[in-house]
Tab-separated table of C-alpha atoms in Angstrom:
chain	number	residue	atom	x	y	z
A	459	UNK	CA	62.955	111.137	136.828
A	460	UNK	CA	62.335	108.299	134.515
A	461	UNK	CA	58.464	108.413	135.042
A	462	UNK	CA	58.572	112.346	134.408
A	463	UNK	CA	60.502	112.016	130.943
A	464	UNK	CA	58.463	109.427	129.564
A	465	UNK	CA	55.226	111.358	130.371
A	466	UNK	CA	56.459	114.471	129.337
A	467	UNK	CA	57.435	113.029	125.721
A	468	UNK	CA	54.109	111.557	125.191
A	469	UNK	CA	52.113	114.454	126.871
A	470	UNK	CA	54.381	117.075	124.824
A	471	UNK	CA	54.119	114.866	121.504
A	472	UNK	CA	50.328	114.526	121.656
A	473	UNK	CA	49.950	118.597	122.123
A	474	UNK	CA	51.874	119.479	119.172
A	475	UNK	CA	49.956	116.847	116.983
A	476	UNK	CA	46.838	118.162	118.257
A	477	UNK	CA	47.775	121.922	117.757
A	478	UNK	CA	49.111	121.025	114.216
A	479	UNK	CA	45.953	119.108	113.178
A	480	UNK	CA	48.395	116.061	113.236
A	481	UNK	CA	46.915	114.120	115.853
A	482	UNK	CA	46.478	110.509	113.863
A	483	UNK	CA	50.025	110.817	114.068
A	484	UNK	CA	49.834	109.826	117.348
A	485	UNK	CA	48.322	106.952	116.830
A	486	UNK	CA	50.417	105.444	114.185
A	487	UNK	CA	53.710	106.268	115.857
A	488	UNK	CA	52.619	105.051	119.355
A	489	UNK	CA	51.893	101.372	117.588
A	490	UNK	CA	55.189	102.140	115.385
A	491	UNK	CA	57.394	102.948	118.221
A	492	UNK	CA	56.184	99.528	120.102
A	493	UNK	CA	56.388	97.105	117.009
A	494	UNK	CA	60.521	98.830	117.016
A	495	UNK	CA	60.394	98.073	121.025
A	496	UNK	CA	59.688	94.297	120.639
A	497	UNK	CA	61.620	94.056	117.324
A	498	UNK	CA	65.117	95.308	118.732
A	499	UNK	CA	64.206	93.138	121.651
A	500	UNK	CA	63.667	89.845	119.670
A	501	UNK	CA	67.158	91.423	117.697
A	502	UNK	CA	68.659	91.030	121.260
A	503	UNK	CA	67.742	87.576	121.645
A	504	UNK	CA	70.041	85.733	119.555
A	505	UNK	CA	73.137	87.838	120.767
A	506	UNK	CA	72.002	87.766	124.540
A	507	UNK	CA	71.543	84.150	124.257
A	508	UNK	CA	75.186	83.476	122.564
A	509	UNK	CA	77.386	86.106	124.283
A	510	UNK	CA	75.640	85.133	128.160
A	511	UNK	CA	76.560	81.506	126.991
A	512	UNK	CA	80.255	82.217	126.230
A	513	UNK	CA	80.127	84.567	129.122
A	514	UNK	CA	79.175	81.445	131.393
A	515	UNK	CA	81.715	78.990	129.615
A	516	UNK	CA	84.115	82.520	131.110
A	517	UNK	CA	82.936	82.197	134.481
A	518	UNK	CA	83.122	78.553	134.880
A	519	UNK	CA	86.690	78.403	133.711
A	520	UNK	CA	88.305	81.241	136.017
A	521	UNK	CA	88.777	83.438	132.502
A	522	UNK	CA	86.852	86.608	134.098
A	523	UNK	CA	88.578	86.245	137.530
A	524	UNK	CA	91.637	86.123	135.894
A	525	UNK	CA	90.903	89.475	133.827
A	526	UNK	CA	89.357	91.023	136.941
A	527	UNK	CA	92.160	90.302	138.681
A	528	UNK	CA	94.651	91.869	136.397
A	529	UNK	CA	92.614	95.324	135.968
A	530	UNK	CA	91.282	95.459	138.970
A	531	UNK	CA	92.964	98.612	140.424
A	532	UNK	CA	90.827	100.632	138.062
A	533	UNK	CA	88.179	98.664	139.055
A	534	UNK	CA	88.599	98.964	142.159
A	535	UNK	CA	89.341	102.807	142.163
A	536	UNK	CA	85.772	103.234	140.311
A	537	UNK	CA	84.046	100.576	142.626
A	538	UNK	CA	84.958	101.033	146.151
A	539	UNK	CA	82.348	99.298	147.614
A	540	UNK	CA	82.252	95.978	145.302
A	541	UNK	CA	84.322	93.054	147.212
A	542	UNK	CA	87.417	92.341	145.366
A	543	UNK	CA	86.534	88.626	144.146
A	544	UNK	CA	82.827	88.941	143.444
A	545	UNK	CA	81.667	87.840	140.458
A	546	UNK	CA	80.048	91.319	139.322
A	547	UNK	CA	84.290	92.357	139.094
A	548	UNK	CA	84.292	90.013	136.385
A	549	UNK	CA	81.195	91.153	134.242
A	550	UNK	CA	81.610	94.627	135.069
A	551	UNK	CA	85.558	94.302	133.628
A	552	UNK	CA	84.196	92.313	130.862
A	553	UNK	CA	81.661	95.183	129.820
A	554	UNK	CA	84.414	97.880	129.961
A	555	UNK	CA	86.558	96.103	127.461
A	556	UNK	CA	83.994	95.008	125.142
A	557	UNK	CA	83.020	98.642	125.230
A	558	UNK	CA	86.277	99.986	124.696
A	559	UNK	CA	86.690	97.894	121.648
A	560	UNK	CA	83.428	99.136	120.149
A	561	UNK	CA	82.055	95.589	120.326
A	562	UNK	CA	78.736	97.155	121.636
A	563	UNK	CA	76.462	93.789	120.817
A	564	UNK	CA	78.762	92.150	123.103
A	565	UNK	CA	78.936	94.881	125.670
A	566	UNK	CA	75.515	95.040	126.657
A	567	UNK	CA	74.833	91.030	128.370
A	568	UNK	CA	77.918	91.578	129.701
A	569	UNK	CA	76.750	94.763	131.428
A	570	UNK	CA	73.460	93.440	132.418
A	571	UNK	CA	75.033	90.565	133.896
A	572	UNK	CA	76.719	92.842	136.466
A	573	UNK	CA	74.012	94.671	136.900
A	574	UNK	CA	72.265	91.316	138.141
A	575	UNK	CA	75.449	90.584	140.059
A	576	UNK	CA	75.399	93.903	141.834
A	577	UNK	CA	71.927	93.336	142.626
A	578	UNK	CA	72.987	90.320	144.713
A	579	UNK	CA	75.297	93.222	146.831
A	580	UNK	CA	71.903	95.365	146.719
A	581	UNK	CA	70.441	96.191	150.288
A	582	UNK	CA	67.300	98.202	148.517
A	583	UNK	CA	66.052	95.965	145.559
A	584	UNK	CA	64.358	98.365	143.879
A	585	UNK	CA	66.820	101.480	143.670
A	586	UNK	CA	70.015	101.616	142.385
A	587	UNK	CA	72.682	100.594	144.449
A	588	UNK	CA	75.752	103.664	144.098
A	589	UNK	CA	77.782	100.794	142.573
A	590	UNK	CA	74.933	100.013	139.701
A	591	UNK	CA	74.683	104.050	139.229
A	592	UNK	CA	78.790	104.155	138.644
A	593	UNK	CA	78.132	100.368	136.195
A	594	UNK	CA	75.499	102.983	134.276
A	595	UNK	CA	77.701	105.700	133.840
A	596	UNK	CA	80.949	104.218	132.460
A	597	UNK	CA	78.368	103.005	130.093
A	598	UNK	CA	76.488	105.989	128.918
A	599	UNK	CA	79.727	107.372	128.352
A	600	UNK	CA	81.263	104.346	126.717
A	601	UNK	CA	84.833	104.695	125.859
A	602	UNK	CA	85.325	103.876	122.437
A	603	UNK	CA	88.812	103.436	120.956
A	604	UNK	CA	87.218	102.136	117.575
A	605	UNK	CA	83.931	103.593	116.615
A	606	UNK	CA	83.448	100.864	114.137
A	607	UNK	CA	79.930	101.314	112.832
A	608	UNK	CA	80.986	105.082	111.941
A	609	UNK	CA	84.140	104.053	110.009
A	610	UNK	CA	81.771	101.690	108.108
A	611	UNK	CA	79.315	103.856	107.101
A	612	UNK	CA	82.353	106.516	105.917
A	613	UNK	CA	83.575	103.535	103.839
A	614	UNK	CA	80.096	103.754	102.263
A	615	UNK	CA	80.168	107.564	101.411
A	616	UNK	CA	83.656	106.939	99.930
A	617	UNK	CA	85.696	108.943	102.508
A	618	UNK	CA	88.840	110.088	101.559
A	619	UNK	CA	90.266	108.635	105.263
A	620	UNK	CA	87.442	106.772	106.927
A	621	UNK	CA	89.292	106.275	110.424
A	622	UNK	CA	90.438	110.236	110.417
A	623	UNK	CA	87.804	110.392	113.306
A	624	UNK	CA	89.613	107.539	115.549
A	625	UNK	CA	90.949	110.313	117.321
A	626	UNK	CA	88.831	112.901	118.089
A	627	UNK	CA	86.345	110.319	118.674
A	628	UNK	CA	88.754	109.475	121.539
A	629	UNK	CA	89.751	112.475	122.587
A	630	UNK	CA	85.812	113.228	123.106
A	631	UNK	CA	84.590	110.515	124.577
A	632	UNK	CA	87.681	110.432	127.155
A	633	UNK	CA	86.393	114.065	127.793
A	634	UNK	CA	83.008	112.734	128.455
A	635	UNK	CA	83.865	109.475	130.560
A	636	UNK	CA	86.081	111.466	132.939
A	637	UNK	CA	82.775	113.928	133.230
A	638	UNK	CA	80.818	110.675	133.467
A	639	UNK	CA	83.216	109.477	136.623
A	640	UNK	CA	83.403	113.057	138.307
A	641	UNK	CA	79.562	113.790	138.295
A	642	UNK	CA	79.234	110.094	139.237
A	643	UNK	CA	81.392	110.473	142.464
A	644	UNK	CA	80.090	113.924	143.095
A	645	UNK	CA	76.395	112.304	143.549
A	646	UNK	CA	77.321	109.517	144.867
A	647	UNK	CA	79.024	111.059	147.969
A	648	UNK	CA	75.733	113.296	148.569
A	649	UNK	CA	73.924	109.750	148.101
A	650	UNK	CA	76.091	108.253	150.854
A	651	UNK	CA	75.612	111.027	153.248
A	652	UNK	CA	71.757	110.843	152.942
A	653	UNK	CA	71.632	107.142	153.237
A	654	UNK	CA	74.796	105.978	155.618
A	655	UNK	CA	75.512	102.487	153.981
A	656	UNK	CA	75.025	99.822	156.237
A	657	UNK	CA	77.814	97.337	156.936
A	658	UNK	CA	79.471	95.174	153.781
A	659	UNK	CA	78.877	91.425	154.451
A	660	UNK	CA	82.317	90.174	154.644
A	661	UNK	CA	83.929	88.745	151.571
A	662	UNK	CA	85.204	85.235	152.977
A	663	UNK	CA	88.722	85.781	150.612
A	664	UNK	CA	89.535	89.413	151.165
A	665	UNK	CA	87.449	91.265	153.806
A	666	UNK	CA	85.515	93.812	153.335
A	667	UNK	CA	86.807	96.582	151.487
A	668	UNK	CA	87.655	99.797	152.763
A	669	UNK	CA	85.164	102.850	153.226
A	670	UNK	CA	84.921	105.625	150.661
A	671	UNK	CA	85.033	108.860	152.523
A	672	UNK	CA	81.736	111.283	152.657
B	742	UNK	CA	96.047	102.297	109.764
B	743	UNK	CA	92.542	101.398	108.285
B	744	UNK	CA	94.166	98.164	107.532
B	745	UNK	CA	95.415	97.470	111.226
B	746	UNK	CA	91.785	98.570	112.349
B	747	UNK	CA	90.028	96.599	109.724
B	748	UNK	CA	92.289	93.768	111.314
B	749	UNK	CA	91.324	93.971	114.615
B	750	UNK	CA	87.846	94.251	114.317
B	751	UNK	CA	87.625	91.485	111.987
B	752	UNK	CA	89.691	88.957	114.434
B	753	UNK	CA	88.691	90.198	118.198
B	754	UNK	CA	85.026	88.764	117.779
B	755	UNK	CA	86.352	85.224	116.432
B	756	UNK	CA	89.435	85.039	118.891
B	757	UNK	CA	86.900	85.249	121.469
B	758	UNK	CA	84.626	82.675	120.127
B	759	UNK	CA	87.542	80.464	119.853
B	760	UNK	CA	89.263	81.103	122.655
B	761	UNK	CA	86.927	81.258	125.712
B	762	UNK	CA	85.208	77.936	125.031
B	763	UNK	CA	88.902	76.618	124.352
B	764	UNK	CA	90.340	78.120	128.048
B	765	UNK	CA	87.342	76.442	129.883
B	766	UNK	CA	87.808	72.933	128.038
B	767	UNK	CA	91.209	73.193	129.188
B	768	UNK	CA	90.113	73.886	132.407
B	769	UNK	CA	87.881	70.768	132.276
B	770	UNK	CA	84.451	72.711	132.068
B	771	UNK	CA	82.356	70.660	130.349
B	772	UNK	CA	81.426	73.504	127.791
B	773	UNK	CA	78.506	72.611	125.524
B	774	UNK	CA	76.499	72.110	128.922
B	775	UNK	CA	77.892	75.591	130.557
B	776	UNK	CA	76.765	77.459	127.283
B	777	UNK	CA	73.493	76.740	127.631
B	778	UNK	CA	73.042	77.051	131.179
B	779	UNK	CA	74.928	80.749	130.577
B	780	UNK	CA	72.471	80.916	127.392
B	781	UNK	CA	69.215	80.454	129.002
B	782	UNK	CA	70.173	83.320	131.179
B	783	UNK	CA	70.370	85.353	127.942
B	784	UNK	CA	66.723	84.479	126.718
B	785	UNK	CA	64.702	85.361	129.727
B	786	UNK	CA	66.529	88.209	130.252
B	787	UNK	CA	65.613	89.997	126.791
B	788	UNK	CA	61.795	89.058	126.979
B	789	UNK	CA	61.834	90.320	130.580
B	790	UNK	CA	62.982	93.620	128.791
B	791	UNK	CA	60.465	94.059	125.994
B	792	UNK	CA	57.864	95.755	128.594
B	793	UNK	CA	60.559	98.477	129.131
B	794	UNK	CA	61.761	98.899	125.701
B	795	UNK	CA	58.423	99.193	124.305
B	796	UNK	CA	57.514	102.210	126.677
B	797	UNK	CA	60.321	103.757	125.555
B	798	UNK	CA	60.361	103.574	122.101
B	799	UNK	CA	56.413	104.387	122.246
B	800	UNK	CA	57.282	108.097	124.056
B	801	UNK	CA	59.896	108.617	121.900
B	802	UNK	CA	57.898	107.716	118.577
B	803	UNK	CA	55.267	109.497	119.601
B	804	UNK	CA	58.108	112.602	120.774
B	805	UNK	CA	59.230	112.255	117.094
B	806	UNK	CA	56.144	111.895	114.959
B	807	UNK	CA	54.656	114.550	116.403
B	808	UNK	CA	56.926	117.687	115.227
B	809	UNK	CA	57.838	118.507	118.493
B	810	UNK	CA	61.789	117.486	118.113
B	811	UNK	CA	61.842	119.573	115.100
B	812	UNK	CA	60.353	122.392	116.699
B	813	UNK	CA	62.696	122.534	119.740
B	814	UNK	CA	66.097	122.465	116.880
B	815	UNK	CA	64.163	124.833	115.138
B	816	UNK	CA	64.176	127.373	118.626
B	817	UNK	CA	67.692	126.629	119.546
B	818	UNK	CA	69.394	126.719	116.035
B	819	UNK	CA	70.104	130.608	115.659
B	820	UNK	CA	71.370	130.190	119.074
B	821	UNK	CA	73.988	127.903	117.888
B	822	UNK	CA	75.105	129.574	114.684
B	823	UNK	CA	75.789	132.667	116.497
B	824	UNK	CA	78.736	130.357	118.030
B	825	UNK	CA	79.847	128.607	114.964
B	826	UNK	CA	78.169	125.270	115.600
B	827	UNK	CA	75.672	124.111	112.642
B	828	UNK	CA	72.300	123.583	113.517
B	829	UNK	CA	72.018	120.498	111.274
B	830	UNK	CA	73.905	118.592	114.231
B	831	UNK	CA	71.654	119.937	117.005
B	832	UNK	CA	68.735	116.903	116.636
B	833	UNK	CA	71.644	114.554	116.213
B	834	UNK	CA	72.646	115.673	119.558
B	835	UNK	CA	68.787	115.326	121.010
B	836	UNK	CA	68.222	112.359	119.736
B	837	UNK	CA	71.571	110.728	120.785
B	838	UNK	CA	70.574	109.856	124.284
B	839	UNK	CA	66.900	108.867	122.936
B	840	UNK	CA	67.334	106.069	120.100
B	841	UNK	CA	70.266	104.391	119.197
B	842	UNK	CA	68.981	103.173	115.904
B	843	UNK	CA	66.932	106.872	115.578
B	844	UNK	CA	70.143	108.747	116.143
B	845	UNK	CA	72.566	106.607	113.823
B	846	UNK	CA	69.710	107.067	111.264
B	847	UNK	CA	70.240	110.537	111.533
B	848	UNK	CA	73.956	110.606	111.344
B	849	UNK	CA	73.651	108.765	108.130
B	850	UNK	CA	71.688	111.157	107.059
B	851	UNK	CA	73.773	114.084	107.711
B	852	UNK	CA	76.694	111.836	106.215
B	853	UNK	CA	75.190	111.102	102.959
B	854	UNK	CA	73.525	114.934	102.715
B	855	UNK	CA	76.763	116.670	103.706
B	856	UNK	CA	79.685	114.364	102.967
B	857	UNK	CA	81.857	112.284	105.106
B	858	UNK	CA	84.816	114.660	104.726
B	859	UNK	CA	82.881	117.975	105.629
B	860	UNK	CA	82.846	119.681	109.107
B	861	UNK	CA	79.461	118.388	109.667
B	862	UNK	CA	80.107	114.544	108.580
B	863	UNK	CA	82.817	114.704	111.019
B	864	UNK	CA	81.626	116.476	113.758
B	865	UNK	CA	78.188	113.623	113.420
B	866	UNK	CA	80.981	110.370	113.188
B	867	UNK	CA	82.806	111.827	115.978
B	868	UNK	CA	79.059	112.345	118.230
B	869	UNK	CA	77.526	109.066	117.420
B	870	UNK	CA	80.768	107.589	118.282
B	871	UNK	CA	81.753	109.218	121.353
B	872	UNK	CA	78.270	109.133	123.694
B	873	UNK	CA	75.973	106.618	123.974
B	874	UNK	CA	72.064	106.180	124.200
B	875	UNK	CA	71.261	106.852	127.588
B	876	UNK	CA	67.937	106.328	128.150
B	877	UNK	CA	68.166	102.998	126.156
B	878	UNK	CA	71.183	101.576	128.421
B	879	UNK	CA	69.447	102.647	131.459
B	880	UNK	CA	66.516	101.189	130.886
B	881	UNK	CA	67.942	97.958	129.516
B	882	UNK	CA	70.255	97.493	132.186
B	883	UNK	CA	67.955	98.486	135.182
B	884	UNK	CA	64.724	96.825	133.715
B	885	UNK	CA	67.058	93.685	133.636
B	886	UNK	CA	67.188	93.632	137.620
B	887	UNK	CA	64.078	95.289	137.822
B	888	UNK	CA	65.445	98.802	139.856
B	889	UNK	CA	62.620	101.248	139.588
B	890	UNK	CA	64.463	104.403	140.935
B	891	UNK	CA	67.222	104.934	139.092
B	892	UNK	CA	68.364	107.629	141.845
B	893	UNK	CA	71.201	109.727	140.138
B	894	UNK	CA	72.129	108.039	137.134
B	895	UNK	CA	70.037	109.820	134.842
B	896	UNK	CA	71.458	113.079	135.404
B	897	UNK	CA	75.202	111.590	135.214
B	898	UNK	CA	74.377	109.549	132.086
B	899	UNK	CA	72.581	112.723	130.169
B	900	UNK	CA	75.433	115.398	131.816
B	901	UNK	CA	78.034	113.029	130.298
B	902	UNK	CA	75.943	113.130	126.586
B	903	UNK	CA	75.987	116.565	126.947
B	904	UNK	CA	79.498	116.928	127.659
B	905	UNK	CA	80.621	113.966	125.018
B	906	UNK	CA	78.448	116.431	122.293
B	907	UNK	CA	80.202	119.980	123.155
B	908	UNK	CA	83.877	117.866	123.464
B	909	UNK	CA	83.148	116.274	119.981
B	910	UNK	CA	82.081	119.692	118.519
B	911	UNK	CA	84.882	121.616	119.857
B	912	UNK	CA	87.700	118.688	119.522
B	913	UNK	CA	86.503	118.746	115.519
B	914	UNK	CA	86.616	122.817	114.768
B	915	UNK	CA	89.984	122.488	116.763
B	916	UNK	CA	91.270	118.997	115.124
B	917	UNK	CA	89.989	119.686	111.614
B	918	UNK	CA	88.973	123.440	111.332
């Protein structure tokens, strides 16, 4: 699906510069758009670097089983098929609060260190496993319970109440998170009945974790 | 209550910096050493995601410069004024999933055009906070591990933006209309 969107927007973008005589545009936004490609990435650099160092110093010291441990009912609700003390509990805990708290910088190592976690639990190495599909959707919906950016930028265009749009911007993305989990489980049971999953390798502390029906 | 928020997002970054190195001293990690080990990790994994990221933006610059977002708002607008919804949010919600920076941009925009405190500063605030940018995350997080088929993430994260759009609209009109 991937492969089709990205085609489509260049195939789509270079038809309506050529029909509208535009077409150097092309050009100049193609080397535009990957000058911003590496820039955000070198931008990620010095907050991937310090937040997957903390996130280590976390690790080491117990902190994110500790965490995992104490939310893991939700966690475990949302990922049946992740073994209870794996290491991808912690990260995947640790991107859901960062989220939550609109620390978004600090969200995303966090999330791609489960994602490289979950890979470990991966049978197929190139596809995503259910688990890594359920990881992307709590995060495309990102529950927010302080849209900080936004209330900053109000501040700037002197709002009369800056943070009047804590709550709808709760009540909305709640909305779409819960759509985010249905859908999720909806697809991921007709995964699952395509391709039966083959059998968990034990966890040595808790066994492996019961089936999800479907 | 923009004090207590002000608070907290002032002091959660900080208490974390102080307190997770602090936790694993106590628990006789020997930290500087751990950092960097954990650090390391963070550096190869954001060059590893530049060839992603700059495929991305390059489609979607290209998607953008070429008048084809503005044409597709342009077909759908009367469409969306015949059910109250302004059409000056419509690319906000197209370009949402798309660009991060791109869609905050635009919010700003719309912002600083129509004022914080009207329907349509509101109703962007609420939308840029309440979805996220799919196609970014996804790519990020999967070119990090190097998954090629995404399989049905896609369609959940984009059904969710879609969803997180119509809920902000509608939660606004009801909330502040």
């Amino acid at each position: 699906m991937i492969n089709v969107i990205w085609l489509a927007l260049i195939i789509i973008g270079f038809g309506f510069a050529a029909a509208q005589g535009n077409i150097e545009a092309v050009t100049s936004a193609a080397f535009d758009g990957a000058k911003t490609g590496v820039t955000v990435c070198f931008g990620l650099i010095s907050v991937l670097v310090f937040w997957l160092g903390m996130m280590k110093l976390a690790e080491d010291s117990g902190l994110l089983k500790k965490i995992a441990k104490l939310l893991s009912p939700v966690v475990r609700f949302l990922f049946p098929d992740v073994p209870r003390n794996h290491p991808a509990m912690g990260y995947i805990l640790s991107n859901m609060s960062a989220n939550l708290l609109g620390l978004g910088n600090a969200a995303t190592p966090m999330g791609i260190k489960a994602m490289q976690e979950l890979q470990t639990l991966n049978q197929d190495k190139t596809g995503a496993s259910p688990a890594m599909c359920t990881l992307l959707a709590l995060n495309t919906a990102s529950i927010t319970l302080i849209p900080t950016t936004l209330i900053a930028i109000r501040m700037n265009y002197k709002s009369a109440n800056p943070t009047e749009i804590v709550g709808t911007t709760l009540v909305a993305t709640i909305i779409a998170t819960f759509a985010a989990v249905a859908a999720d489980r909806y697809y991921r049971r007709k995964f699952l009945k395509r391709n039966p999953r083959p059998p968990i390798p034990a966890d040595p502390m808790q066994g492996a974790k019961p089936d999800m029906k479907g | 209550m923009t004090a207590i928020i002000n608070t907290i997002s002032a002091w959660a970054i900080p208490v974390l910096i102080a307190f997770i190195p602090l936790f694993a001293f106590v628990k006789k990690v020997p930290v500087y050493e751990s950092f960097v080990v954990g650090a390391k990790d963070g550096f190869e994994t954001a060059i590893q995601i530049i060839p992603n990221l700059v495929g991305m933006m390059v489609a979607i610059s290209v998607f953008r410069a070429s008048g084809a977002l503005d044409f597709f708002v342009g077909w759908t607008g009367p469409f969306l004024r015949e059910l109250g919804v302004p059409s000056e949010i419509l690319p906000l919600g197209l370009l949402r999933p798309l660009t991060g920076t791109g869609s905050l941009a635009f919010a700003t925009d719309l912002i600083s055009v129509h004022g914080p405190d009207s329907m349509i500063g509101r109703m962007a605030s609420t939308i840029q906070g309440s979805t996220d940018t799919t196609l970014y995350v996804l790519t990020v997080y999967m070119g990090a591990v190097g998954i090629r088929n995404g399989r049905y993430s896609l369609k959940v994260g984009l059904f969710s933006d879609v969803v997180g759009f119509i809920a902000s609209i509608i939660v606004c009109l009801l909330f502040f209309g």
